[in-house]
Each structure stands twice: as C-alpha cells, then as structure tokens.
PDB file of C-alpha atoms in Angstrom:
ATOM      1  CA  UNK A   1     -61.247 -38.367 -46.026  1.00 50.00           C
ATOM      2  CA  UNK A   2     -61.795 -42.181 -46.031  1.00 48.00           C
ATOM      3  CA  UNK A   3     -63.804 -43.432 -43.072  1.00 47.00           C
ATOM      4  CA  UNK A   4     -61.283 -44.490 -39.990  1.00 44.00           C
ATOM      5  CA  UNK A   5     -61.795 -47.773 -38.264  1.00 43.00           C
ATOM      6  CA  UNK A   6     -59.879 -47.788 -35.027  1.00 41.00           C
ATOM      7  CA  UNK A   7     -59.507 -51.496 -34.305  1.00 42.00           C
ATOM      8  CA  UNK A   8     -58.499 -52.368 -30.379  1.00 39.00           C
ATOM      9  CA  UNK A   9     -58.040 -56.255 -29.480  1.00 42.00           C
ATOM     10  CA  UNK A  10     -57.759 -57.438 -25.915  1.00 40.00           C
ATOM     11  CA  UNK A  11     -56.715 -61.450 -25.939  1.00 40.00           C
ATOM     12  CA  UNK A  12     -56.814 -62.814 -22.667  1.00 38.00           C
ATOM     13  CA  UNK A  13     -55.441 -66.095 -22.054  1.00 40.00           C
ATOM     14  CA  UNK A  14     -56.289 -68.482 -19.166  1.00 44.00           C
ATOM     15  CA  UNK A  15     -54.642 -71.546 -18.607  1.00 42.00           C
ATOM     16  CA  UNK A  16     -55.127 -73.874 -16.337  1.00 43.00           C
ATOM     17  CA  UNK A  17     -52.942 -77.176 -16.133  1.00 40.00           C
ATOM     18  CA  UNK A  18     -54.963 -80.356 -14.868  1.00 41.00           C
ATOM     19  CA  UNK A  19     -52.269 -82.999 -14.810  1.00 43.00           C
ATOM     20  CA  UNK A  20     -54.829 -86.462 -15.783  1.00 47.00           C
ATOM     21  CA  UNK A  21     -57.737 -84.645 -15.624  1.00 45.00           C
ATOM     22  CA  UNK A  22     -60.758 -82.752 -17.185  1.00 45.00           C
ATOM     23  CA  UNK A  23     -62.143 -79.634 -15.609  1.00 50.00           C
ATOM     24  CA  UNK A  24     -65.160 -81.427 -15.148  1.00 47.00           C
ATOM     25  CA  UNK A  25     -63.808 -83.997 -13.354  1.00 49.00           C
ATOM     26  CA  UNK A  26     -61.453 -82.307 -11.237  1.00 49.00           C
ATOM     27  CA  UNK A  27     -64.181 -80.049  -9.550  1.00 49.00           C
ATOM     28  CA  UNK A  28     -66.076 -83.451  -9.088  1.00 49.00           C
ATOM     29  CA  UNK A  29     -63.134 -84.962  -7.238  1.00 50.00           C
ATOM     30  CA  UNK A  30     -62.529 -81.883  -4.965  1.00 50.00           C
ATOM     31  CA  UNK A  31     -66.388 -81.899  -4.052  1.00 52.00           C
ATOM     32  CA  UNK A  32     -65.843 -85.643  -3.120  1.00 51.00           C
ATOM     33  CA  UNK A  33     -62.791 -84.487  -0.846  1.00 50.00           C
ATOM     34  CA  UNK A  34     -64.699 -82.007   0.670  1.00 51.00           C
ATOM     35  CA  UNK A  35     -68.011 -84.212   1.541  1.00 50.00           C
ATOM     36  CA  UNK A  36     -65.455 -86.424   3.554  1.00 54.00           C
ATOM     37  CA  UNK A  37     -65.473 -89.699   1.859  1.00 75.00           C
ATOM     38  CA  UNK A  38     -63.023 -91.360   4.188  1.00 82.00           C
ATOM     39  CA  UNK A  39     -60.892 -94.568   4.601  1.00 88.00           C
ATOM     40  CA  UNK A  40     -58.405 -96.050   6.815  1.00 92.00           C
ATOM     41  CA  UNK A  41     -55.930 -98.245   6.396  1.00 93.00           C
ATOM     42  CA  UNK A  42     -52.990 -99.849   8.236  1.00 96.00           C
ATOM     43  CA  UNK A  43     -49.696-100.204   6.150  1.00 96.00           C
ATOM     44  CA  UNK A  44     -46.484-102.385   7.089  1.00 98.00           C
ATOM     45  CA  UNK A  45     -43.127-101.503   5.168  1.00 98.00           C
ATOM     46  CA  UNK A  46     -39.585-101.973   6.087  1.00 98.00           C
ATOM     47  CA  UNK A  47     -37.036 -99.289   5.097  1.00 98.00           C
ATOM     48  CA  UNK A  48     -33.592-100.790   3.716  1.00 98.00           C
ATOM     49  CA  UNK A  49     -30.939 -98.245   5.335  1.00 97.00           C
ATOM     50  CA  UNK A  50     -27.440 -98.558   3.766  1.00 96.00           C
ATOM     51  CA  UNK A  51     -25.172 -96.100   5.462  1.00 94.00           C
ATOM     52  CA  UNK A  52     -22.443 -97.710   4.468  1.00 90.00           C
ATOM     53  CA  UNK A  53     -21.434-100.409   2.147  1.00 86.00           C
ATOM     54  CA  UNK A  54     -20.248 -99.642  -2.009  1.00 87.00           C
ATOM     55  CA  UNK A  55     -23.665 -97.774  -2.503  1.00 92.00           C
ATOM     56  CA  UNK A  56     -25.049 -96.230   0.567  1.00 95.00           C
ATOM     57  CA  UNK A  57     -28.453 -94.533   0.510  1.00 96.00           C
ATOM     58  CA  UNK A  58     -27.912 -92.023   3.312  1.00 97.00           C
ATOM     59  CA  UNK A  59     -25.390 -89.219   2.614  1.00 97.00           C
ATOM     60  CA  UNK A  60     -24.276 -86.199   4.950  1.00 95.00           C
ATOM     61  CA  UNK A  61     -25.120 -82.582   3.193  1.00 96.00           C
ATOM     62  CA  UNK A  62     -24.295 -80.435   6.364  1.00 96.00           C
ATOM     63  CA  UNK A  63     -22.471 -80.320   9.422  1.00 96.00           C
ATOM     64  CA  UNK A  64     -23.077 -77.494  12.507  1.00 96.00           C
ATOM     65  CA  UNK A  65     -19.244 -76.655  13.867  1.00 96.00           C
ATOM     66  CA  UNK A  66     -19.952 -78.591  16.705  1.00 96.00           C
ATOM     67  CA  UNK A  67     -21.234 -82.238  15.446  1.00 96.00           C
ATOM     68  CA  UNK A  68     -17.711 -83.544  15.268  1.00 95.00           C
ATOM     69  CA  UNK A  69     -17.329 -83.373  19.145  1.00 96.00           C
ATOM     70  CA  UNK A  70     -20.965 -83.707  19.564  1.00 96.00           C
ATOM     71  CA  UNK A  71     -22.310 -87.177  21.872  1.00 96.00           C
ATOM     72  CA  UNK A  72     -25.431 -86.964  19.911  1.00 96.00           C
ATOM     73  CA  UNK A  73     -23.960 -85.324  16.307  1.00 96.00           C
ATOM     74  CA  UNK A  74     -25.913 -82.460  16.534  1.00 97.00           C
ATOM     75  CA  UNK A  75     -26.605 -80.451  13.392  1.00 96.00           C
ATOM     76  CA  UNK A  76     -25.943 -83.446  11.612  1.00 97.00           C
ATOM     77  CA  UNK A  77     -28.179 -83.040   8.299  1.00 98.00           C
ATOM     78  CA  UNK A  78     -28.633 -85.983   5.940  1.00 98.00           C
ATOM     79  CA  UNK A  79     -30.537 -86.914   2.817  1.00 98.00           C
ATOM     80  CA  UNK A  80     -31.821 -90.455   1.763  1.00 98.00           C
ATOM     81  CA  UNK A  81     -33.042 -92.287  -1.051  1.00 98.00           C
ATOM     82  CA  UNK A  82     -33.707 -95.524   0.836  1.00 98.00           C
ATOM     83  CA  UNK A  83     -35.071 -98.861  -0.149  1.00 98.00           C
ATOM     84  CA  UNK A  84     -38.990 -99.800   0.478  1.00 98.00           C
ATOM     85  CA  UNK A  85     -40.012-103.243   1.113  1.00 98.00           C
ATOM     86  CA  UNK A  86     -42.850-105.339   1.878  1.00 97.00           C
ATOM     87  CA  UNK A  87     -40.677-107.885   4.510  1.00 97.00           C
ATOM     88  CA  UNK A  88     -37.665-107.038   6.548  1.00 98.00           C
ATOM     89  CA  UNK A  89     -35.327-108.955   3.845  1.00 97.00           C
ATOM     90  CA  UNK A  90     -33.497-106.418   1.314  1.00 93.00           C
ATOM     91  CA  UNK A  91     -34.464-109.071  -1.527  1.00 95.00           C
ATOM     92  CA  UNK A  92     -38.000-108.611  -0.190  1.00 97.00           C
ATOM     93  CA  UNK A  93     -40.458-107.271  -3.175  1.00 97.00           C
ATOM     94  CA  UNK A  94     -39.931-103.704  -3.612  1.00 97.00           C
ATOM     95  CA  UNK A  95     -42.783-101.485  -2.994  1.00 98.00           C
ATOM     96  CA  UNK A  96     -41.116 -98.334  -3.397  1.00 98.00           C
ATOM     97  CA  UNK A  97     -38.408 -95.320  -1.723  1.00 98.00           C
ATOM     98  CA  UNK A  98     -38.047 -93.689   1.112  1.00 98.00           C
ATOM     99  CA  UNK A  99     -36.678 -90.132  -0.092  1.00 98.00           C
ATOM    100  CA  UNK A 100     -36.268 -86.956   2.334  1.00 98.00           C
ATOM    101  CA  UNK A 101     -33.849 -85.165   5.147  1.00 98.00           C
ATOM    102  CA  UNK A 102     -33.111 -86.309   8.672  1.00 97.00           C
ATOM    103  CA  UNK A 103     -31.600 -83.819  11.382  1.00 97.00           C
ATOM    104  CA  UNK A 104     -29.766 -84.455  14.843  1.00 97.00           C
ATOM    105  CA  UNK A 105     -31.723 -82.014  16.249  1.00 96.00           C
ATOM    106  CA  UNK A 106     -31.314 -82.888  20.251  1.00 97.00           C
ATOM    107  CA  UNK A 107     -28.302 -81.966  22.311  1.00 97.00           C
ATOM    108  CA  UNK A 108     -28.925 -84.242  25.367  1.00 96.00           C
ATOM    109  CA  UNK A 109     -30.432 -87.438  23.543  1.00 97.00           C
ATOM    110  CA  UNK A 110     -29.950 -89.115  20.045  1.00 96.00           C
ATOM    111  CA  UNK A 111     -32.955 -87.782  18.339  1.00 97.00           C
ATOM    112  CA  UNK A 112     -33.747 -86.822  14.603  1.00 97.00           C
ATOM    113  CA  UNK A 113     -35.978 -84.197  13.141  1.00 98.00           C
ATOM    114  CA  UNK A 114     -37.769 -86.205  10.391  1.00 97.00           C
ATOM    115  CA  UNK A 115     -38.911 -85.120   6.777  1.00 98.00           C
ATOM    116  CA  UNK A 116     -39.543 -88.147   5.204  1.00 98.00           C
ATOM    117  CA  UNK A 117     -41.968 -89.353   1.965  1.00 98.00           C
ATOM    118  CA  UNK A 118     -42.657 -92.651   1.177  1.00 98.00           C
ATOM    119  CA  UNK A 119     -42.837 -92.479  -2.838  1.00 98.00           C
ATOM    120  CA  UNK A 120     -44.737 -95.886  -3.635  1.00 98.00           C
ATOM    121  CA  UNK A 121     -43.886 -97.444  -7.142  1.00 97.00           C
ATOM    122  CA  UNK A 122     -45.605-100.956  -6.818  1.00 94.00           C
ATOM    123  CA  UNK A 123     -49.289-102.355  -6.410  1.00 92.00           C
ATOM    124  CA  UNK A 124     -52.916-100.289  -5.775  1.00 92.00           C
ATOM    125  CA  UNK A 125     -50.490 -97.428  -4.355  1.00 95.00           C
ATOM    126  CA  UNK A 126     -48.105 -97.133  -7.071  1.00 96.00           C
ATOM    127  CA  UNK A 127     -47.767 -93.428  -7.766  1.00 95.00           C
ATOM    128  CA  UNK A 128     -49.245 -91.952  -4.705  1.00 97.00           C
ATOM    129  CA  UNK A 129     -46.631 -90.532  -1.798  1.00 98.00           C
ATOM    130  CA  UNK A 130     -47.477 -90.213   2.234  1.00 98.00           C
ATOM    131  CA  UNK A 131     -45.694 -87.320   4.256  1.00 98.00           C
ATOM    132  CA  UNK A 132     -43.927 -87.978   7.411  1.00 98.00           C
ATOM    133  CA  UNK A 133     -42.726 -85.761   9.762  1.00 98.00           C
ATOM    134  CA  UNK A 134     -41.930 -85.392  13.636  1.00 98.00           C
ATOM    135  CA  UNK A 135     -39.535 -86.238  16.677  1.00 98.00           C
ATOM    136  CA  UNK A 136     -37.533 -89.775  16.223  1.00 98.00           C
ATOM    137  CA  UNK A 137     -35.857 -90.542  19.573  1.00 97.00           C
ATOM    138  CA  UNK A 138     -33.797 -93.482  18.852  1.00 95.00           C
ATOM    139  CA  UNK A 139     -32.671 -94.617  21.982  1.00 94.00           C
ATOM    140  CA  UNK A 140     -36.743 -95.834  21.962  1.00 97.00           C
ATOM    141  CA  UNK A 141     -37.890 -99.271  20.945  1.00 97.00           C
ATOM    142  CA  UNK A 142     -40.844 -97.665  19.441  1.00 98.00           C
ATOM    143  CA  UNK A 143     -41.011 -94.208  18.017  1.00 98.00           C
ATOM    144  CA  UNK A 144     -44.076 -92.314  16.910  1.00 98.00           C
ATOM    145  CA  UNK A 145     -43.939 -90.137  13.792  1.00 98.00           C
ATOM    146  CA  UNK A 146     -46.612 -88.063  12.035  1.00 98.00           C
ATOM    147  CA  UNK A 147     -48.359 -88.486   8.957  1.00 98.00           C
ATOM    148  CA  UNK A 148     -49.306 -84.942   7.981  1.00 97.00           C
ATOM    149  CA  UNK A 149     -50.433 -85.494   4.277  1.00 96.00           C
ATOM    150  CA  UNK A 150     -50.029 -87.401   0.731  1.00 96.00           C
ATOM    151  CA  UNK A 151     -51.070 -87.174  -2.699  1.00 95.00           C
ATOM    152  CA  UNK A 152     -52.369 -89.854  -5.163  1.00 93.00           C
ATOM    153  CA  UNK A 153     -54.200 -92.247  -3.702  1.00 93.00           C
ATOM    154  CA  UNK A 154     -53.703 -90.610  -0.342  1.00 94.00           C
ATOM    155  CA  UNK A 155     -54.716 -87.190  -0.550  1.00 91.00           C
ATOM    156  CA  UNK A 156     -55.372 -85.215   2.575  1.00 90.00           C
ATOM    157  CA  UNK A 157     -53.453 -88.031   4.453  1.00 95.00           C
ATOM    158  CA  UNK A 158     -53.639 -87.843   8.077  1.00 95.00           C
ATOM    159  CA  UNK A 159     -52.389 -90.541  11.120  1.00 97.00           C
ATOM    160  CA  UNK A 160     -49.560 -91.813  12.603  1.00 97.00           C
ATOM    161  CA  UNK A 161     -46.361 -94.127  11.619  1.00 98.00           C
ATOM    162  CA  UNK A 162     -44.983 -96.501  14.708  1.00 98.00           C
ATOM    163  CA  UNK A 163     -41.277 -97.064  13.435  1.00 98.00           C
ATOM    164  CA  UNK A 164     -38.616 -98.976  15.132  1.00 98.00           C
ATOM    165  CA  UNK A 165     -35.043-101.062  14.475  1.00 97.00           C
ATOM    166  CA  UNK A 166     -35.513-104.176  13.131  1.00 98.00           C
ATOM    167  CA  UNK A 167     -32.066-105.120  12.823  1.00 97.00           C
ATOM    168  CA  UNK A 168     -28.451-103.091  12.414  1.00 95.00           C
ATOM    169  CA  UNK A 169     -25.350-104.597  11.346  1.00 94.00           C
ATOM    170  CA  UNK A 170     -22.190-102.422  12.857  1.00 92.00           C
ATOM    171  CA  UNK A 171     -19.580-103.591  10.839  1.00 92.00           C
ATOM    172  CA  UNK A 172     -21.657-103.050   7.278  1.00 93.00           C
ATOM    173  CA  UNK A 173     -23.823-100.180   8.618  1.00 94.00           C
ATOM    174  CA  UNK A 174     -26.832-101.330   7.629  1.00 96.00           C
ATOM    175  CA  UNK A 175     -30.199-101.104   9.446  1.00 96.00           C
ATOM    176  CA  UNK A 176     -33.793-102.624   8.799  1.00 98.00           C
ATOM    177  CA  UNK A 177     -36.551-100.197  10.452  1.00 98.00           C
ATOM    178  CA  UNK A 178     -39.993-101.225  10.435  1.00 98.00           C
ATOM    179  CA  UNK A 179     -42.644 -98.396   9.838  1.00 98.00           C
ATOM    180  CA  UNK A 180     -46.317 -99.740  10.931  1.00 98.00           C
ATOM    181  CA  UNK A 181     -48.799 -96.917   9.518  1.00 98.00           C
ATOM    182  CA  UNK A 182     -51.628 -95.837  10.431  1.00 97.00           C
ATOM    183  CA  UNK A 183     -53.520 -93.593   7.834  1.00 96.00           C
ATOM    184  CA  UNK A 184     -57.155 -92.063   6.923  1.00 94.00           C
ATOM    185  CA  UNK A 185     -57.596 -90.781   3.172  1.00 92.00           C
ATOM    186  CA  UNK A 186     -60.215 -89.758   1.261  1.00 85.00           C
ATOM    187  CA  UNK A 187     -61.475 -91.532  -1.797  1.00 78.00           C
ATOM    188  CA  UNK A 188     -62.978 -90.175  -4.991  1.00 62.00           C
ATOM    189  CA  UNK A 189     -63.932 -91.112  -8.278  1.00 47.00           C
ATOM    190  CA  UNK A 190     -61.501 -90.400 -10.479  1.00 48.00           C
ATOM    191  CA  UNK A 191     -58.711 -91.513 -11.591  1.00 52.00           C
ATOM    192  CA  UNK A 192     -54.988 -90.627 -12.941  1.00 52.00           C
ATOM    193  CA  UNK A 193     -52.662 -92.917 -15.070  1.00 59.00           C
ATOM    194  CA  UNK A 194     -49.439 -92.988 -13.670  1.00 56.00           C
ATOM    195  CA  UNK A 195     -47.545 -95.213 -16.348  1.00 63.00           C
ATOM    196  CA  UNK A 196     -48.397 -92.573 -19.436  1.00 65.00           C
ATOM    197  CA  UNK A 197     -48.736 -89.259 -16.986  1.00 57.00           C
ATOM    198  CA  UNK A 198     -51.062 -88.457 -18.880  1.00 59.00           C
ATOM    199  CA  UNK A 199     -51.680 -84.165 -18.846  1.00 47.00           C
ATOM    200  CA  UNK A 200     -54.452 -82.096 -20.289  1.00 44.00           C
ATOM    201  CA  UNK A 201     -53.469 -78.440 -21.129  1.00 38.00           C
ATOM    202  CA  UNK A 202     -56.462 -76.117 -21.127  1.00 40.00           C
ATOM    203  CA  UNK A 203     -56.817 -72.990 -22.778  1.00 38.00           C
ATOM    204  CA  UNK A 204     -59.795 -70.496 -22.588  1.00 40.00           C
ATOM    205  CA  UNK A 205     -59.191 -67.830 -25.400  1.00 41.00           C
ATOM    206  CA  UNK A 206     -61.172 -64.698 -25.068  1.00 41.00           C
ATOM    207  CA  UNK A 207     -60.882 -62.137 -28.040  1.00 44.00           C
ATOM    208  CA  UNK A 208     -62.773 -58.794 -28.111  1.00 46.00           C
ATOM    209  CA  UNK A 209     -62.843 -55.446 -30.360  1.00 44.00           C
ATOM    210  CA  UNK A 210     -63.985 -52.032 -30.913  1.00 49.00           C
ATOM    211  CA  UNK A 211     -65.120 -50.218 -33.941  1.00 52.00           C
ATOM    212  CA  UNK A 212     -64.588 -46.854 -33.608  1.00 50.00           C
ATOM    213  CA  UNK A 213     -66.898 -46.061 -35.653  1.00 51.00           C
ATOM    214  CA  UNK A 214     -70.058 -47.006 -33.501  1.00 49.00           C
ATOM    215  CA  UNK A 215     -68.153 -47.564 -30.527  1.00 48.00           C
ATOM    216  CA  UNK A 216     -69.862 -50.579 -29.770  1.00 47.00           C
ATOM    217  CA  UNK A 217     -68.072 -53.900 -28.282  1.00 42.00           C
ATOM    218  CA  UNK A 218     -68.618 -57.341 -29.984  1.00 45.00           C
ATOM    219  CA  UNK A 219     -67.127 -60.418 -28.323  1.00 39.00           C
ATOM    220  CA  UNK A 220     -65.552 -63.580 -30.220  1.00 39.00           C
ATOM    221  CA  UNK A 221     -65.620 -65.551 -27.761  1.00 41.00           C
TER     222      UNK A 221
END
C-alpha cells in the first residue's frame, strides 16, 4: 500500500483597509494623536438657510401628533443640506455644506436639538468635517453649540460654535446664521488626498500544512 500523505491547509486572511494610508504610517499618525500635538483655531462661516423658495435646503421628515397645534412645533424633525459660506452673502465663496437633523425638542420655548456637520469642500480644510451638537434656543441672540469631534484635518475636534441670525427674510423664508467656532485639533504628519481618494487594500496571507507522514508543521508564510 502506497505511502498516504494527509495534506491539511489552514489560509487565514487578514485585511485591513487604510483608506490613504500605509500601515506604517497610520500607526505613526495615531502615536502623534496620542502625544497631544494640539492646535486651535477660530473659524467664521455663515450658513445659507432656504426653507422656502423653488429649492429649499431644509425639509420636514417627521412630525409628533401634536406639532400641528404645538406654539413651539414640537417633535418637529428636519434634515438639511445647507449652503456654507465665507461672508453672509449667498454669492459669497463657497466653503462647503452644512448637512444633518434639527429637532423641536422644547415644549415651553422655541428650541432645537442639533446634529449638525460642517462637510468642508474648499481651501486647507477641504475634505475634513467638524461635529456639532447641543441645545439651540432661538429666541437668544447668541446660542452656544458643541463641537464634540471631526475627521480630516480635524480629528479629535473639541470646542465650541457661537451661532446666531444674521438676517431672515419672512416672505422668502430665508435666513443667514453666523457660526463663530472655536476648535482645538490635533496635527500629524501625514497626509490623505482627497481629490483621487486614494485607498490601500492590505492583505496578510498566512498558509500552513501538515504531512502526515512526520506530523510536523511547516509554514509558507
């Protein structure tokens, strides 16, 4: 009887997706996040609000059964995909969008529950996004909002956004508010190219078998 080679292959695959990056470079970066390598930076954008008009940017997705006869339309839930500009004018250069939901989330006093990010498309920020969330009373001149995070440029965002009404036109339903941010990031030393998003795909192929016949394990790797 011929001799019998038992053959057993294990492939294990790991892959790891590093979106503009090397391995190599990636753990650099996240050591540079972690040893704190901080900046601030003070921001001034106006948000082009078109609630009404031929193409409004703010749209209602949900209603609670009492916003109708609500005084302050709560449970009022609305997306946007608003306008970001550099001056107050809608012609202003374009910097990028303001994209997220807004709630009437107060029963005594106008006030919305914000979930807002400020994509930037334009300049040294194109590509990177800040987070805001937080309380929005509007019956203030100036309202407070947090910014709880970011990516790009910004990553591990932290600070604060001082919004308020630049201007409102009734009969068009269109409003200018001015965000004045506040933010601390951390820099690093890499890179990403936004224009060609640029991906690398890694792939870490381990292959292994057993002869049977000495029952000893050789690696291919």
């Amino acid at each position: 009887m011929g001799k019998v080679t038992f053959m057993f292959c294990t492939l294990v695959i790991e892959m790891a997706i590093l979106w503009g990056y090397a391995n190599a470079q990636e753990q650099v970066g996240f050591q540079n996040l972690c040893l704190g390598n901080e900046k601030t930076t003070r921001l001034q954008v106006f948000v082009q609000d078109e609630l009404g008009g031929e193409n409004p940017t703010v749209w209602d997705v949900a209603r609670s059964n009492i916003t109708s006869t609500s005084p302050t339309s709560f449970g009022q839930v609305r997306v946007l995909d608003d306008l970001l500009t550099d001056g107050p004018d809608r012609n202003s250069k374009r910097v990028g969008r303001a994209q997220g939901l807004i709630t009437s989330a107060d029963l005594q006093v106008s006030a919305l529950a914000m979930n807002l990010n400020f994509v930037f498309t334009s300049g040294q920020y194109n590509g990177s996004t800040l987070c805001i969330l937080g309380r929005n009373p509007l019956e203030n001149q100036y309202r407070e909002l947090a910014i709880v995070g970011g990516t790009g440029v910004f990553r591990m965002a932290r600070g604060y956004a001082i919004t308020s009404t630049y201007s409102y036109d009734d009969e068009t339903s269109y409003g200018v508010l001015e965000y004045n941010i506040y933010v601390a990031y951390i820099t690093s030393t890499y890179s990403y190219d936004v224009e060609t998003s640029y991906g690398v795909l890694e792939y870490n192929i381990y292959v292994a078998y057993v002869d049977a016949s000495n029952e000893n394990m050789q690696s291919l790797n």
